[in-house]
Amino acid sequence: MFEHLARRGRLINIGATSGYTSVGYAPIKIDDFIVKLHYGARTVIGFLTFDYKHKYEEYSKQLSEYYVKNKLKIKVDFGVNVGEGLEAVSNGLKYLHSGSNTGKVLVKL
């Protein structure tokens, strides 16, 4: 990812689902990461929605308005062969972690 990040560039990370594996995160060579970060004067910031709980109500209303006015496009992915019902939740989770999804993964209960 750093090959595409400009000198003094900023990268904001919101979630890391694509980096999950069955045993946690895929390993990275930390020395390479630090060197590329440092010598490019780059910044990486993690963003957690929980840090903005106090804004949820305000922005939920705004997002609802955008949706009603067709200014917000929502992509829902039920996945191929995920199935339906509570027993399909584990399939949905596997599908999410496979990185094959587009948008939010939902399992129809």
CSV table of N, CA and C in Angstrom, one decimal:
chain,number,residue,atom,x,y,z
A,1,MET,N,0.8,-1.2,0.0
A,1,MET,CA,0.0,0.0,0.0
A,1,MET,C,0.9,1.3,0.0
A,2,PHE,N,2.0,1.2,0.6
A,2,PHE,CA,2.8,2.4,0.7
A,2,PHE,C,3.4,2.8,-0.6
A,3,GLU,N,3.5,1.9,-1.6
A,3,GLU,CA,4.1,2.3,-2.9
A,3,GLU,C,3.2,3.4,-3.5
A,4,HIS,N,1.9,3.4,-3.1
A,4,HIS,CA,1.0,4.3,-3.8
A,4,HIS,C,0.7,5.6,-2.9
A,5,LEU,N,1.3,5.6,-1.7
A,5,LEU,CA,1.1,6.7,-0.8
A,5,LEU,C,2.1,7.8,-1.0
A,6,ALA,N,1.7,9.0,-1.3
A,6,ALA,CA,2.7,10.1,-1.6
A,6,ALA,C,3.5,10.4,-0.4
A,7,ARG,N,4.7,11.0,-0.7
A,7,ARG,CA,5.5,11.5,0.4
A,7,ARG,C,4.6,12.5,1.2
A,8,ARG,N,4.7,12.4,2.5
A,8,ARG,CA,3.9,13.2,3.5
A,8,ARG,C,2.4,12.8,3.4
A,9,GLY,N,2.1,11.7,2.7
A,9,GLY,CA,0.7,11.3,2.5
A,9,GLY,C,0.1,10.8,3.8
A,10,ARG,N,-1.2,10.8,3.9
A,10,ARG,CA,-1.9,10.3,5.1
A,10,ARG,C,-2.8,9.1,4.7
A,11,LEU,N,-2.8,8.1,5.5
A,11,LEU,CA,-3.7,6.9,5.3
A,11,LEU,C,-4.6,6.8,6.5
A,12,ILE,N,-5.9,6.7,6.2
A,12,ILE,CA,-6.8,6.6,7.3
A,12,ILE,C,-7.4,5.2,7.2
A,13,ASN,N,-7.2,4.4,8.2
A,13,ASN,CA,-7.7,3.0,8.3
A,13,ASN,C,-9.0,2.9,9.0
A,14,ILE,N,-10.1,2.5,8.3
A,14,ILE,CA,-11.4,2.3,9.0
A,14,ILE,C,-11.7,0.8,8.9
A,15,GLY,N,-11.4,0.1,10.0
A,15,GLY,CA,-11.7,-1.3,10.0
A,15,GLY,C,-10.5,-2.0,9.3
A,16,ALA,N,-10.5,-3.3,9.5
A,16,ALA,CA,-9.4,-4.1,8.9
A,16,ALA,C,-9.9,-5.5,8.5
A,17,THR,N,-11.2,-5.6,8.1
A,17,THR,CA,-11.7,-7.0,7.8
A,17,THR,C,-10.9,-7.7,6.8
A,18,SER,N,-10.4,-6.9,5.8
A,18,SER,CA,-9.7,-7.6,4.7
A,18,SER,C,-8.4,-8.2,5.1
A,19,GLY,N,-7.9,-7.7,6.3
A,19,GLY,CA,-6.6,-8.3,6.8
A,19,GLY,C,-6.8,-9.4,7.8
A,20,TYR,N,-8.0,-9.8,8.1
A,20,TYR,CA,-8.2,-10.9,9.0
A,20,TYR,C,-7.9,-12.3,8.3
A,21,THR,N,-7.4,-13.2,9.1
A,21,THR,CA,-7.2,-14.6,8.6
A,21,THR,C,-7.9,-15.5,9.7
A,22,SER,N,-7.8,-16.7,9.5
A,22,SER,CA,-8.4,-17.6,10.5
A,22,SER,C,-7.7,-17.6,11.8
A,23,VAL,N,-6.5,-17.1,11.9
A,23,VAL,CA,-5.7,-17.0,13.1
A,23,VAL,C,-5.4,-15.6,13.5
A,24,GLY,N,-6.2,-14.6,13.0
A,24,GLY,CA,-5.9,-13.2,13.3
A,24,GLY,C,-5.4,-12.5,12.1
A,25,TYR,N,-4.6,-11.5,12.3
A,25,TYR,CA,-4.1,-10.7,11.1
A,25,TYR,C,-3.0,-11.4,10.4
A,26,ALA,N,-2.9,-11.1,9.1
A,26,ALA,CA,-1.8,-11.7,8.3
A,26,ALA,C,-0.5,-10.9,8.8
A,27,PRO,N,0.6,-11.7,8.9
A,27,PRO,CA,1.9,-11.0,9.4
A,27,PRO,C,2.4,-10.0,8.4
A,28,ILE,N,3.0,-8.9,8.9
A,28,ILE,CA,3.7,-8.0,8.1
A,28,ILE,C,5.1,-7.8,8.7
A,29,LYS,N,6.0,-7.5,7.8
A,29,LYS,CA,7.4,-7.2,8.2
A,29,LYS,C,7.5,-5.8,8.8
A,30,ILE,N,7.5,-5.7,10.1
A,30,ILE,CA,7.4,-4.4,10.8
A,30,ILE,C,8.6,-3.5,10.4
A,31,ASP,N,9.8,-4.1,10.2
A,31,ASP,CA,10.9,-3.2,9.8
A,31,ASP,C,10.6,-2.5,8.5
A,32,ASP,N,10.1,-3.2,7.5
A,32,ASP,CA,9.8,-2.6,6.3
A,32,ASP,C,8.7,-1.5,6.5
A,33,PHE,N,7.7,-1.8,7.3
A,33,PHE,CA,6.6,-0.9,7.5
A,33,PHE,C,7.1,0.4,8.1
A,34,ILE,N,8.0,0.3,9.2
A,34,ILE,CA,8.5,1.5,9.8
A,34,ILE,C,9.4,2.3,8.9
A,35,VAL,N,10.2,1.6,8.2
A,35,VAL,CA,11.1,2.3,7.2
A,35,VAL,C,10.3,3.1,6.2
A,36,LYS,N,9.3,2.4,5.6
A,36,LYS,CA,8.5,3.1,4.5
A,36,LYS,C,7.7,4.2,5.1
A,37,LEU,N,7.2,4.0,6.3
A,37,LEU,CA,6.5,5.1,7.0
A,37,LEU,C,7.3,6.3,7.3
A,38,HIS,N,8.5,6.0,7.9
A,38,HIS,CA,9.4,7.1,8.4
A,38,HIS,C,10.0,7.8,7.2
A,39,TYR,N,10.6,7.1,6.2
A,39,TYR,CA,11.3,7.8,5.2
A,39,TYR,C,10.4,8.5,4.2
A,40,GLY,N,9.2,8.2,4.2
A,40,GLY,CA,8.2,8.9,3.3
A,40,GLY,C,7.5,10.0,4.0
A,41,ALA,N,7.8,10.2,5.3
A,41,ALA,CA,7.2,11.1,6.2
A,41,ALA,C,5.7,10.9,6.1
A,42,ARG,N,5.3,9.7,6.1
A,42,ARG,CA,3.8,9.3,6.0
A,42,ARG,C,3.2,9.2,7.3
A,43,THR,N,1.9,9.3,7.3
A,43,THR,CA,1.1,9.1,8.6
A,43,THR,C,0.0,8.1,8.4
A,44,VAL,N,-0.2,7.2,9.4
A,44,VAL,CA,-1.2,6.2,9.3
A,44,VAL,C,-2.1,6.5,10.6
A,45,ILE,N,-3.4,6.6,10.4
A,45,ILE,CA,-4.3,6.9,11.5
A,45,ILE,C,-5.4,5.8,11.5
A,46,GLY,N,-5.6,5.3,12.7
A,46,GLY,CA,-6.8,4.3,12.8
A,46,GLY,C,-8.0,5.1,13.2
A,47,PHE,N,-9.1,4.8,12.6
A,47,PHE,CA,-10.4,5.4,12.9
A,47,PHE,C,-11.3,4.4,13.5
A,48,LEU,N,-11.8,4.7,14.7
A,48,LEU,CA,-12.8,3.9,15.4
A,48,LEU,C,-14.1,4.6,15.5
A,49,THR,N,-15.2,4.1,15.0
A,49,THR,CA,-16.5,4.7,15.1
A,49,THR,C,-16.9,4.9,16.6
A,50,PHE,N,-16.5,4.0,17.4
A,50,PHE,CA,-16.8,4.1,18.9
A,50,PHE,C,-16.3,5.4,19.5
A,51,ASP,N,-15.3,6.0,18.9
A,51,ASP,CA,-14.8,7.3,19.5
A,51,ASP,C,-15.7,8.4,19.2
A,52,TYR,N,-16.7,8.2,18.3
A,52,TYR,CA,-17.7,9.2,17.9
A,52,TYR,C,-19.1,8.9,18.3
A,53,LYS,N,-19.3,8.1,19.4
A,53,LYS,CA,-20.6,7.7,19.8
A,53,LYS,C,-21.5,9.0,20.1
A,54,HIS,N,-20.9,10.0,20.5
A,54,HIS,CA,-21.7,11.2,20.8
A,54,HIS,C,-22.2,11.9,19.6
A,55,LYS,N,-21.8,11.5,18.4
A,55,LYS,CA,-22.3,12.0,17.1
A,55,LYS,C,-23.3,11.1,16.4
A,56,TYR,N,-23.5,9.9,16.9
A,56,TYR,CA,-24.3,8.9,16.3
A,56,TYR,C,-25.7,9.4,15.9
A,57,GLU,N,-26.4,10.0,16.9
A,57,GLU,CA,-27.7,10.4,16.6
A,57,GLU,C,-27.8,11.5,15.5
A,58,GLU,N,-26.9,12.4,15.6
A,58,GLU,CA,-26.8,13.5,14.6
A,58,GLU,C,-26.6,13.0,13.2
A,59,TYR,N,-25.6,12.1,13.1
A,59,TYR,CA,-25.3,11.6,11.8
A,59,TYR,C,-26.2,10.5,11.3
A,60,SER,N,-26.9,9.8,12.2
A,60,SER,CA,-27.9,8.9,11.8
A,60,SER,C,-29.0,9.6,11.1
A,61,LYS,N,-29.4,10.7,11.6
A,61,LYS,CA,-30.5,11.5,11.0
A,61,LYS,C,-30.1,12.0,9.6
A,62,GLN,N,-28.8,12.5,9.5
A,62,GLN,CA,-28.3,13.0,8.3
A,62,GLN,C,-28.2,11.9,7.2
A,63,LEU,N,-27.7,10.7,7.6
A,63,LEU,CA,-27.6,9.6,6.7
A,63,LEU,C,-29.0,9.1,6.2
A,64,SER,N,-30.0,9.2,7.1
A,64,SER,CA,-31.4,8.8,6.8
A,64,SER,C,-31.9,9.8,5.7
A,65,GLU,N,-31.7,11.0,5.9
A,65,GLU,CA,-32.1,12.1,5.0
A,65,GLU,C,-31.5,11.8,3.6
A,66,TYR,N,-30.2,11.5,3.6
A,66,TYR,CA,-29.5,11.3,2.3
A,66,TYR,C,-30.1,10.0,1.6
A,67,TYR,N,-30.4,9.0,2.4
A,67,TYR,CA,-31.0,7.8,1.8
A,67,TYR,C,-32.3,8.1,1.2
A,68,VAL,N,-33.2,8.8,1.9
A,68,VAL,CA,-34.5,9.1,1.4
A,68,VAL,C,-34.4,10.0,0.2
A,69,LYS,N,-33.4,10.9,0.1
A,69,LYS,CA,-33.3,11.7,-1.1
A,69,LYS,C,-32.4,11.1,-2.2
A,70,ASN,N,-32.1,9.8,-2.0
A,70,ASN,CA,-31.4,9.0,-3.0
A,70,ASN,C,-30.0,9.5,-3.2
A,71,LYS,N,-29.4,10.2,-2.2
A,71,LYS,CA,-28.0,10.7,-2.2
A,71,LYS,C,-27.1,9.7,-1.6
A,72,LEU,N,-27.6,8.6,-1.1
A,72,LEU,CA,-26.7,7.6,-0.4
A,72,LEU,C,-27.1,6.3,-1.0
A,73,LYS,N,-26.1,5.6,-1.6
A,73,LYS,CA,-26.3,4.3,-2.2
A,73,LYS,C,-25.7,3.3,-1.2
A,74,ILE,N,-26.5,2.3,-0.9
A,74,ILE,CA,-26.1,1.3,0.0
A,74,ILE,C,-26.0,-0.1,-0.7
A,75,LYS,N,-24.9,-0.7,-0.6
A,75,LYS,CA,-24.7,-2.0,-1.2
A,75,LYS,C,-24.8,-3.1,-0.2
A,76,VAL,N,-25.7,-4.0,-0.4
A,76,VAL,CA,-25.9,-5.1,0.5
A,76,VAL,C,-25.6,-6.4,-0.2
A,77,ASP,N,-24.8,-7.3,0.4
A,77,ASP,CA,-24.3,-8.5,-0.2
A,77,ASP,C,-24.8,-9.7,0.6
A,78,PHE,N,-25.7,-10.5,0.1
A,78,PHE,CA,-26.2,-11.7,0.8
A,78,PHE,C,-25.3,-12.9,0.5
A,79,GLY,N,-24.3,-12.7,-0.4
A,79,GLY,CA,-23.3,-13.8,-0.7
A,79,GLY,C,-23.9,-14.9,-1.4
A,80,VAL,N,-23.1,-15.5,-2.2
A,80,VAL,CA,-23.5,-16.7,-3.0
A,80,VAL,C,-23.3,-17.9,-2.1
A,81,ASN,N,-24.3,-18.7,-2.0
A,81,ASN,CA,-24.2,-20.0,-1.2
A,81,ASN,C,-24.0,-19.8,0.3
A,82,VAL,N,-24.4,-18.6,0.8
A,82,VAL,CA,-24.3,-18.3,2.3
A,82,VAL,C,-25.4,-19.0,3.0
A,83,GLY,N,-26.6,-18.9,2.4
A,83,GLY,CA,-27.8,-19.5,3.0
A,83,GLY,C,-28.6,-18.6,3.8
A,84,GLU,N,-29.6,-19.1,4.5
A,84,GLU,CA,-30.5,-18.3,5.3
A,84,GLU,C,-30.7,-19.0,6.7
A,85,GLY,N,-31.0,-18.1,7.6
A,85,GLY,CA,-31.3,-18.6,9.0
A,85,GLY,C,-30.1,-18.5,9.9
A,86,LEU,N,-30.3,-18.8,11.1
A,86,LEU,CA,-29.3,-18.6,12.2
A,86,LEU,C,-28.1,-19.5,11.9
A,87,GLU,N,-28.3,-20.7,11.3
A,87,GLU,CA,-27.3,-21.7,11.0
A,87,GLU,C,-26.3,-21.2,9.9
A,88,ALA,N,-26.8,-20.2,9.1
A,88,ALA,CA,-26.0,-19.7,8.0
A,88,ALA,C,-25.0,-18.5,8.5
A,89,VAL,N,-25.2,-18.1,9.7
A,89,VAL,CA,-24.3,-17.0,10.2
A,89,VAL,C,-22.8,-17.3,10.1
A,90,SER,N,-22.5,-18.5,10.4
A,90,SER,CA,-21.0,-18.8,10.3
A,90,SER,C,-20.6,-18.8,8.8
A,91,ASN,N,-21.4,-19.2,7.9
A,91,ASN,CA,-21.1,-19.1,6.5
A,91,ASN,C,-20.9,-17.6,6.1
A,92,GLY,N,-21.8,-16.8,6.6
A,92,GLY,CA,-21.7,-15.3,6.3
A,92,GLY,C,-20.5,-14.7,6.8
A,93,LEU,N,-20.0,-15.2,8.0
A,93,LEU,CA,-18.8,-14.7,8.6
A,93,LEU,C,-17.6,-15.1,7.8
A,94,LYS,N,-17.6,-16.4,7.3
A,94,LYS,CA,-16.5,-16.9,6.5
A,94,LYS,C,-16.5,-16.1,5.2
A,95,TYR,N,-17.6,-15.8,4.6
A,95,TYR,CA,-17.7,-15.0,3.4
A,95,TYR,C,-17.2,-13.6,3.6
A,96,LEU,N,-17.5,-13.0,4.7
A,96,LEU,CA,-17.0,-11.7,5.0
A,96,LEU,C,-15.5,-11.7,5.1
A,97,HIS,N,-14.9,-12.7,5.8
A,97,HIS,CA,-13.5,-12.7,6.0
A,97,HIS,C,-12.7,-13.2,4.7
A,98,SER,N,-13.5,-13.7,3.7
A,98,SER,CA,-12.8,-14.2,2.5
A,98,SER,C,-12.4,-13.0,1.6
A,99,GLY,N,-13.0,-11.8,1.9
A,99,GLY,CA,-12.8,-10.6,1.1
A,99,GLY,C,-13.5,-10.6,-0.2
A,100,SER,N,-14.4,-11.5,-0.5
A,100,SER,CA,-15.1,-11.6,-1.7
A,100,SER,C,-16.4,-10.7,-1.8
A,101,ASN,N,-16.7,-10.2,-0.6
A,101,ASN,CA,-18.0,-9.4,-0.6
A,101,ASN,C,-17.8,-8.0,-1.1
A,102,THR,N,-18.9,-7.4,-1.5
A,102,THR,CA,-19.0,-6.0,-1.9
A,102,THR,C,-20.1,-5.4,-1.1
A,103,GLY,N,-19.7,-4.5,-0.2
A,103,GLY,CA,-20.7,-3.9,0.7
A,103,GLY,C,-20.9,-4.7,2.0
A,104,LYS,N,-22.0,-4.4,2.6
A,104,LYS,CA,-22.2,-5.0,3.9
A,104,LYS,C,-22.8,-6.4,3.7
A,105,VAL,N,-22.3,-7.4,4.4
A,105,VAL,CA,-22.7,-8.8,4.3
A,105,VAL,C,-23.9,-9.0,5.3
A,106,LEU,N,-25.0,-9.5,4.8
A,106,LEU,CA,-26.1,-9.8,5.6
A,106,LEU,C,-26.6,-11.2,5.4
A,107,VAL,N,-27.0,-11.8,6.5
A,107,VAL,CA,-27.6,-13.1,6.5
A,107,VAL,C,-29.1,-13.0,6.8
A,108,LYS,N,-29.9,-13.5,5.9
A,108,LYS,CA,-31.4,-13.4,6.1
A,108,LYS,C,-31.8,-14.4,7.1
A,109,LEU,N,-32.4,-13.9,8.3
A,109,LEU,CA,-32.8,-14.8,9.3
A,109,LEU,C,-34.3,-15.1,9.0
